PDB file of C-alpha atoms in Angstrom:
ATOM      1  CA  ARG A   1       0.000   0.000   0.000  1.00 45.00           C
ATOM      2  CA  GLN A   2       1.459   3.395  -0.857  1.00 46.00           C
ATOM      3  CA  GLY A   3       0.971   6.690   0.890  1.00 45.00           C
ATOM      4  CA  SER A   4       1.007   8.820  -2.258  1.00 43.00           C
ATOM      5  CA  ASN A   5       1.498   8.635  -5.980  1.00 43.00           C
ATOM      6  CA  ALA A   6       4.474   6.642  -7.288  1.00 43.00           C
ATOM      7  CA  ILE A   7       7.767   8.495  -7.615  1.00 43.00           C
ATOM      8  CA  ASP A   8       8.740   7.277 -11.050  1.00 44.00           C
ATOM      9  CA  PRO A   9       6.306   5.780 -13.540  1.00 43.00           C
ATOM     10  CA  HIS A  10       7.328   2.430 -14.982  1.00 45.00           C
ATOM     11  CA  ILE A  11       7.123   2.300 -18.747  1.00 39.00           C
ATOM     12  CA  HIS A  12       6.971  -0.988 -20.617  1.00 40.00           C
ATOM     13  CA  TYR A  13       8.048  -0.985 -24.249  1.00 38.00           C
ATOM     14  CA  SER A  14       6.940  -3.718 -26.615  1.00 39.00           C
ATOM     15  CA  THR A  15       9.518  -5.132 -28.987  1.00 41.00           C
ATOM     16  CA  PRO A  16       8.882  -6.457 -32.509  1.00 42.00           C
ATOM     17  CA  ASP A  17       9.618  -9.850 -33.989  1.00 43.00           C
ATOM     18  CA  ARG A  18      13.357 -10.414 -33.445  1.00 42.00           C
ATOM     19  CA  SER A  19      13.767 -11.570 -37.040  1.00 40.00           C
ATOM     20  CA  ASN A  20      12.811  -8.071 -38.237  1.00 40.00           C
ATOM     21  CA  ARG A  21      10.784  -9.631 -41.038  1.00 40.00           C
ATOM     22  CA  ILE A  22       8.053  -7.345 -42.344  1.00 38.00           C
ATOM     23  CA  TYR A  23       4.940  -9.083 -43.666  1.00 39.00           C
ATOM     24  CA  SER A  24       2.267  -6.401 -43.365  1.00 43.00           C
ATOM     25  CA  PRO A  25       1.703  -2.675 -42.759  1.00 44.00           C
ATOM     26  CA  SER A  26       1.200  -3.428 -39.047  1.00 43.00           C
ATOM     27  CA  HIS A  27       4.643  -5.047 -38.898  1.00 43.00           C
ATOM     28  CA  THR A  28       6.088  -2.009 -40.687  1.00 42.00           C
ATOM     29  CA  VAL A  29       4.603   0.362 -38.127  1.00 41.00           C
ATOM     30  CA  CYS A  30       5.934  -1.774 -35.296  1.00 43.00           C
ATOM     31  CA  PHE A  31       9.411  -1.819 -36.833  1.00 45.00           C
ATOM     32  CA  GLN A  32       9.382   1.946 -37.396  1.00 50.00           C
ATOM     33  CA  ARG A  33       8.303   2.610 -33.830  1.00 50.00           C
ATOM     34  CA  THR A  34      11.096   0.382 -32.556  1.00 48.00           C
ATOM     35  CA  GLN A  35      13.651   2.253 -34.648  1.00 56.00           C
ATOM     36  CA  THR A  36      12.353   5.537 -33.233  1.00 55.00           C
ATOM     37  CA  TYR A  37      12.624   4.170 -29.690  1.00 49.00           C
ATOM     38  CA  LYS A  38      16.208   3.029 -30.331  1.00 52.00           C
ATOM     39  CA  SER A  39      17.069   6.494 -31.604  1.00 58.00           C
ATOM     40  CA  GLN A  40      15.533   8.151 -28.542  1.00 53.00           C
ATOM     41  CA  LEU A  41      17.347   5.742 -26.238  1.00 45.00           C
ATOM     42  CA  SER A  42      20.698   6.530 -27.909  1.00 55.00           C
ATOM     43  CA  MET A  43      20.083  10.252 -27.475  1.00 54.00           C
ATOM     44  CA  ALA A  44      19.210   9.763 -23.808  1.00 47.00           C
ATOM     45  CA  MET A  45      22.431   7.814 -23.187  1.00 50.00           C
ATOM     46  CA  ALA A  46      24.618  10.318 -25.032  1.00 54.00           C
ATOM     47  CA  PRO A  47      26.722  12.724 -22.932  1.00 53.00           C
ATOM     48  CA  SER A  48      24.884  15.929 -22.115  1.00 48.00           C
ATOM     49  CA  SER A  49      26.057  19.387 -21.159  1.00 48.00           C
ATOM     50  CA  LYS A  50      23.087  19.788 -18.795  1.00 47.00           C
ATOM     51  CA  PRO A  51      23.825  19.463 -15.055  1.00 44.00           C
ATOM     52  CA  ALA A  52      23.210  16.000 -13.617  1.00 52.00           C
ATOM     53  CA  LYS A  53      20.031  15.473 -11.631  1.00 66.00           C
ATOM     54  CA  THR A  54      20.238  15.066  -7.868  1.00 80.00           C
ATOM     55  CA  THR A  55      20.482  11.447  -6.745  1.00 88.00           C
ATOM     56  CA  PRO A  56      17.163  10.221  -5.293  1.00 94.00           C
ATOM     57  CA  HIS A  57      17.397  10.016  -1.515  1.00 96.00           C
ATOM     58  CA  ILE A  58      15.218   7.420   0.218  1.00 96.00           C
ATOM     59  CA  LEU A  59      14.625   7.623   3.971  1.00 97.00           C
ATOM     60  CA  LEU A  60      13.591   4.316   5.567  1.00 96.00           C
ATOM     61  CA  LEU A  61      11.901   4.134   8.959  1.00 95.00           C
ATOM     62  CA  PRO A  62      11.227   0.603  10.323  1.00 93.00           C
ATOM     63  CA  TYR A  63       9.242  -0.257  13.416  1.00 90.00           C
ATOM     64  CA  PRO A  64      11.883  -0.698  16.175  1.00 88.00           C
ATOM     65  CA  ALA A  65      11.755  -4.486  16.516  1.00 84.00           C
ATOM     66  CA  GLN A  66      14.078  -7.106  15.028  1.00 79.00           C
ATOM     67  CA  GLY A  67      11.469  -8.717  12.789  1.00 85.00           C
ATOM     68  CA  HIS A  68      10.874  -5.328  11.173  1.00 89.00           C
ATOM     69  CA  VAL A  69      14.412  -3.935  11.116  1.00 88.00           C
ATOM     70  CA  ASN A  70      15.979  -6.902   9.291  1.00 89.00           C
ATOM     71  CA  PRO A  71      13.631  -6.817   6.248  1.00 92.00           C
ATOM     72  CA  PHE A  72      14.058  -3.038   6.082  1.00 93.00           C
ATOM     73  CA  LEU A  73      17.835  -3.434   6.014  1.00 90.00           C
ATOM     74  CA  ARG A  74      17.519  -5.815   3.073  1.00 93.00           C
ATOM     75  CA  LEU A  75      15.324  -3.313   1.261  1.00 95.00           C
ATOM     76  CA  ALA A  76      17.765  -0.505   2.055  1.00 93.00           C
ATOM     77  CA  LYS A  77      20.700  -2.465   0.655  1.00 92.00           C
ATOM     78  CA  ALA A  78      18.748  -3.320  -2.504  1.00 94.00           C
ATOM     79  CA  LEU A  79      17.867   0.333  -3.094  1.00 94.00           C
ATOM     80  CA  HIS A  80      21.450   1.443  -2.446  1.00 93.00           C
ATOM     81  CA  ALA A  81      22.778  -1.191  -4.848  1.00 93.00           C
ATOM     82  CA  ARG A  82      20.677   0.456  -7.563  1.00 93.00           C
ATOM     83  CA  GLY A  83      22.367   3.800  -7.097  1.00 92.00           C
ATOM     84  CA  LEU A  84      19.995   5.513  -4.660  1.00 94.00           C
ATOM     85  CA  HIS A  85      21.125   7.446  -1.619  1.00 95.00           C
ATOM     86  CA  VAL A  86      19.719   5.770   1.504  1.00 96.00           C
ATOM     87  CA  THR A  87      19.209   6.963   5.076  1.00 95.00           C
ATOM     88  CA  PHE A  88      18.242   4.227   7.534  1.00 94.00           C
ATOM     89  CA  VAL A  89      16.568   5.555  10.686  1.00 93.00           C
ATOM     90  CA  HIS A  90      16.858   3.739  14.023  1.00 88.00           C
ATOM     91  CA  THR A  91      15.287   4.789  17.287  1.00 88.00           C
ATOM     92  CA  GLU A  92      17.897   5.866  19.827  1.00 82.00           C
ATOM     93  CA  HIS A  93      17.109   2.793  21.950  1.00 79.00           C
ATOM     94  CA  ASN A  94      17.669   0.355  19.086  1.00 73.00           C
ATOM     95  CA  HIS A  95      20.743   2.262  17.940  1.00 68.00           C
ATOM     96  CA  GLY A  96      22.254   1.792  21.394  1.00 69.00           C
ATOM     97  CA  ARG A  97      21.517  -1.934  21.282  1.00 66.00           C
ATOM     98  CA  LEU A  98      23.205  -2.164  17.887  1.00 64.00           C
ATOM     99  CA  LEU A  99      26.328  -0.404  19.134  1.00 62.00           C
ATOM    100  CA  ARG A 100      26.564  -2.640  22.203  1.00 63.00           C
ATOM    101  CA  SER A 101      26.251  -5.831  20.164  1.00 60.00           C
ATOM    102  CA  ARG A 102      28.130  -4.964  16.961  1.00 60.00           C
ATOM    103  CA  GLY A 103      30.372  -2.041  17.861  1.00 60.00           C
ATOM    104  CA  LEU A 104      30.769   1.389  16.299  1.00 63.00           C
ATOM    105  CA  GLY A 105      31.879  -0.130  12.989  1.00 59.00           C
ATOM    106  CA  ALA A 106      28.351  -1.387  12.378  1.00 55.00           C
ATOM    107  CA  VAL A 107      27.186   2.153  11.632  1.00 60.00           C
ATOM    108  CA  THR A 108      30.338   4.074  10.714  1.00 62.00           C
ATOM    109  CA  GLY A 109      31.576   1.612   8.097  1.00 55.00           C
ATOM    110  CA  ALA A 110      28.584   2.027   5.808  1.00 61.00           C
ATOM    111  CA  ALA A 111      29.189   2.455   2.083  1.00 71.00           C
ATOM    112  CA  ASP A 112      29.147   5.847   0.390  1.00 85.00           C
ATOM    113  CA  GLY A 113      25.574   7.019  -0.017  1.00 90.00           C
ATOM    114  CA  PHE A 114      24.303   4.858   2.856  1.00 92.00           C
ATOM    115  CA  ARG A 115      23.929   6.420   6.287  1.00 90.00           C
ATOM    116  CA  PHE A 116      22.345   5.665   9.661  1.00 91.00           C
ATOM    117  CA  GLU A 117      20.428   8.251  11.670  1.00 92.00           C
ATOM    118  CA  THR A 118      18.464   8.131  14.924  1.00 90.00           C
ATOM    119  CA  ILE A 119      15.343   9.714  16.384  1.00 91.00           C
ATOM    120  CA  PRO A 120      13.887   9.422  19.927  1.00 89.00           C
ATOM    121  CA  ASP A 121      11.039   6.956  20.376  1.00 85.00           C
ATOM    122  CA  GLY A 122       9.258   8.957  23.073  1.00 81.00           C
ATOM    123  CA  LEU A 123       9.819   6.434  25.885  1.00 78.00           C
ATOM    124  CA  PRO A 124      12.015   6.974  28.984  1.00 80.00           C
ATOM    125  CA  ARG A 125      15.657   6.181  28.317  1.00 77.00           C
ATOM    126  CA  SER A 126      16.556   2.557  29.087  1.00 73.00           C
ATOM    127  CA  ASP A 127      19.621   0.329  28.668  1.00 67.00           C
ATOM    128  CA  HIS A 128      17.480  -2.808  28.789  1.00 70.00           C
ATOM    129  CA  ASP A 129      18.702  -4.974  25.900  1.00 66.00           C
ATOM    130  CA  ALA A 130      15.324  -6.130  24.607  1.00 68.00           C
ATOM    131  CA  THR A 131      12.364  -4.973  22.570  1.00 71.00           C
ATOM    132  CA  GLN A 132      10.336  -2.440  24.546  1.00 73.00           C
ATOM    133  CA  ASP A 133       6.721  -2.892  25.585  1.00 77.00           C
ATOM    134  CA  ILE A 134       4.871  -3.055  22.259  1.00 82.00           C
ATOM    135  CA  TRP A 135       1.744  -1.148  23.282  1.00 85.00           C
ATOM    136  CA  ALA A 136       3.703   1.614  25.022  1.00 87.00           C
ATOM    137  CA  LEU A 137       6.107   1.831  22.083  1.00 85.00           C
ATOM    138  CA  CYS A 138       3.285   2.177  19.546  1.00 86.00           C
ATOM    139  CA  GLU A 139       1.668   4.979  21.538  1.00 89.00           C
ATOM    140  CA  ALA A 140       4.962   6.785  22.173  1.00 88.00           C
ATOM    141  CA  THR A 141       6.199   6.688  18.576  1.00 89.00           C
ATOM    142  CA  ARG A 142       2.824   7.888  17.299  1.00 89.00           C
ATOM    143  CA  ARG A 143       3.002  10.948  19.559  1.00 90.00           C
ATOM    144  CA  ALA A 144       6.704  11.783  19.514  1.00 88.00           C
ATOM    145  CA  CYS A 145       8.191  10.649  16.227  1.00 91.00           C
ATOM    146  CA  PRO A 146       6.436  12.841  13.610  1.00 93.00           C
ATOM    147  CA  GLY A 147       8.138  16.008  14.867  1.00 93.00           C
ATOM    148  CA  HIS A 148      11.533  14.328  15.151  1.00 94.00           C
ATOM    149  CA  LEU A 149      11.145  12.900  11.650  1.00 94.00           C
ATOM    150  CA  ARG A 150      10.457  16.356  10.200  1.00 95.00           C
ATOM    151  CA  GLU A 151      13.499  17.764  12.009  1.00 95.00           C
ATOM    152  CA  LEU A 152      15.671  14.953  10.631  1.00 95.00           C
ATOM    153  CA  VAL A 153      14.516  15.514   7.036  1.00 96.00           C
ATOM    154  CA  GLU A 154      15.190  19.254   7.368  1.00 95.00           C
ATOM    155  CA  ARG A 155      18.641  18.645   8.850  1.00 95.00           C
ATOM    156  CA  LEU A 156      19.578  16.215   6.088  1.00 95.00           C
ATOM    157  CA  GLY A 157      18.515  18.851   3.567  1.00 93.00           C
ATOM    158  CA  ARG A 158      21.056  21.255   5.102  1.00 94.00           C
ATOM    159  CA  THR A 159      23.871  18.697   5.288  1.00 93.00           C
ATOM    160  CA  GLU A 160      26.665  19.305   2.800  1.00 91.00           C
ATOM    161  CA  GLY A 161      27.250  16.477   0.356  1.00 89.00           C
ATOM    162  CA  VAL A 162      23.888  14.841   1.101  1.00 92.00           C
ATOM    163  CA  PRO A 163      21.053  15.158  -1.441  1.00 94.00           C
ATOM    164  CA  PRO A 164      17.707  16.252   0.001  1.00 95.00           C
ATOM    165  CA  VAL A 165      15.285  13.490   0.967  1.00 96.00           C
ATOM    166  CA  THR A 166      12.995  12.744  -1.971  1.00 96.00           C
ATOM    167  CA  CYS A 167      10.935   9.835  -0.601  1.00 96.00           C
ATOM    168  CA  VAL A 168       9.984   8.213   2.696  1.00 97.00           C
ATOM    169  CA  VAL A 169       9.435   4.465   3.106  1.00 96.00           C
ATOM    170  CA  THR A 170       8.001   3.631   6.494  1.00 95.00           C
ATOM    171  CA  ASP A 171       6.840   0.518   8.289  1.00 93.00           C
ATOM    172  CA  GLY A 172       3.187  -0.437   8.091  1.00 90.00           C
ATOM    173  CA  ALA A 173       3.167  -0.093  11.889  1.00 87.00           C
ATOM    174  CA  MET A 174       4.543   3.468  11.686  1.00 90.00           C
ATOM    175  CA  GLY A 175       1.808   5.006   9.560  1.00 89.00           C
ATOM    176  CA  PHE A 176       2.190   8.429  11.197  1.00 90.00           C
ATOM    177  CA  ALA A 177       5.284   8.964   9.031  1.00 93.00           C
ATOM    178  CA  VAL A 178       3.104   9.030   5.919  1.00 94.00           C
ATOM    179  CA  HIS A 179       1.234  12.079   7.222  1.00 92.00           C
ATOM    180  CA  ALA A 180       4.485  13.775   8.257  1.00 93.00           C
ATOM    181  CA  ALA A 181       5.957  13.156   4.798  1.00 95.00           C
ATOM    182  CA  LYS A 182       2.874  14.558   3.058  1.00 93.00           C
ATOM    183  CA  GLU A 183       3.113  17.713   5.156  1.00 93.00           C
ATOM    184  CA  MET A 184       6.640  18.161   3.793  1.00 95.00           C
ATOM    185  CA  GLY A 185       5.516  17.480   0.224  1.00 95.00           C
ATOM    186  CA  LEU A 186       7.302  14.128   0.013  1.00 96.00           C
ATOM    187  CA  PRO A 187       5.901  10.910  -1.464  1.00 96.00           C
ATOM    188  CA  ALA A 188       5.575   8.185   1.153  1.00 96.00           C
ATOM    189  CA  TYR A 189       5.113   4.429   1.027  1.00 95.00           C
ATOM    190  CA  LEU A 190       4.176   1.793   3.602  1.00 93.00           C
ATOM    191  CA  PHE A 191       6.311  -1.351   3.646  1.00 93.00           C
ATOM    192  CA  PHE A 192       4.749  -4.320   5.442  1.00 91.00           C
ATOM    193  CA  THR A 193       7.344  -6.765   6.768  1.00 90.00           C
ATOM    194  CA  PRO A 194       5.107  -9.743   7.751  1.00 87.00           C
ATOM    195  CA  SER A 195       4.280 -12.589   5.387  1.00 88.00           C
ATOM    196  CA  ALA A 196       1.570 -12.198   2.757  1.00 88.00           C
ATOM    197  CA  CYS A 197      -0.727 -14.249   4.991  1.00 90.00           C
ATOM    198  CA  GLY A 198      -0.077 -11.958   7.956  1.00 86.00           C
ATOM    199  CA  PHE A 199      -0.638  -8.876   5.816  1.00 86.00           C
ATOM    200  CA  LEU A 200      -3.964 -10.286   4.619  1.00 89.00           C
ATOM    201  CA  CYS A 201      -5.014 -10.725   8.249  1.00 87.00           C
ATOM    202  CA  TYR A 202      -4.200  -7.088   8.981  1.00 83.00           C
ATOM    203  CA  LEU A 203      -6.336  -5.973   6.063  1.00 86.00           C
ATOM    204  CA  ASN A 204      -9.323  -7.849   7.490  1.00 88.00           C
ATOM    205  CA  PHE A 205      -9.097  -6.808  11.138  1.00 87.00           C
ATOM    206  CA  ASP A 206     -11.974  -4.380  10.621  1.00 88.00           C
ATOM    207  CA  GLN A 207     -14.219  -7.287   9.666  1.00 90.00           C
ATOM    208  CA  LEU A 208     -13.820  -8.737  13.171  1.00 88.00           C
ATOM    209  CA  VAL A 209     -15.164  -5.487  14.586  1.00 89.00           C
ATOM    210  CA  LYS A 210     -17.955  -5.078  12.026  1.00 91.00           C
ATOM    211  CA  ARG A 211     -19.201  -8.631  12.668  1.00 90.00           C
ATOM    212  CA  GLY A 212     -19.116  -8.223  16.437  1.00 87.00           C
ATOM    213  CA  TYR A 213     -16.379 -10.773  17.175  1.00 85.00           C
ATOM    214  CA  VAL A 214     -14.307  -8.123  18.976  1.00 82.00           C
ATOM    215  CA  PRO A 215     -14.102  -6.660  21.490  1.00 82.00           C
ATOM    216  CA  PHE A 216     -14.636  -9.898  23.380  1.00 79.00           C
ATOM    217  CA  LYS A 217     -17.680 -10.041  25.599  1.00 77.00           C
ATOM    218  CA  GLY A 218     -16.907 -11.207  29.131  1.00 71.00           C
ATOM    219  CA  ASN A 219     -14.600 -14.243  29.257  1.00 67.00           C
ATOM    220  CA  LYS A 220     -15.819 -15.666  25.973  1.00 61.00           C
ATOM    221  CA  LEU A 221     -12.904 -15.966  23.544  1.00 57.00           C
ATOM    222  CA  CYS A 222     -14.641 -17.799  20.698  1.00 54.00           C
TER     223      CYS A 222
END
């Protein structure tokens, strides 16, 4: 599910018969269109005197739990491998856990164009090396993180050598970031880390309410 319109439209070009044999006017038109496309592609790849466009900069914000962070890291690496600038945002609590377990090199040795940043999660500071209380964490991030996210995007935009953030990809459990991104005029996308089956369950939670199955009545659980 995406929070706004796609960043870059995907265009699919049809190709003609590889033998280039022309049997009818329709084949001729197809061949001519292909030749035109090849010409346009050559022009696009030719050196240009125009200044290069700014590298797209994707900011990724996972929910601060291991089962969410790991898939986001894979996505971040895939985007970076395709030439995009990537900022991976940890909460300060999770960042501290990462430093204690992996050392400073885990965040300072990142490749060019790949950086780690942190924002507060809104909960009292703790050195407890475990995932925080889920309910409290959800409530705290919803209240505290939007402002910190806006401040981070603005700071990155002022940082020398770093292209401005052009897109936000946030966890499906961190939907507040979509609204914050829209306020800044940035496209935003939700990335759901559970399995397809789990995602389908999330999409149908409202049906449990509409059909009266939840909230549970008394001690009856079924």
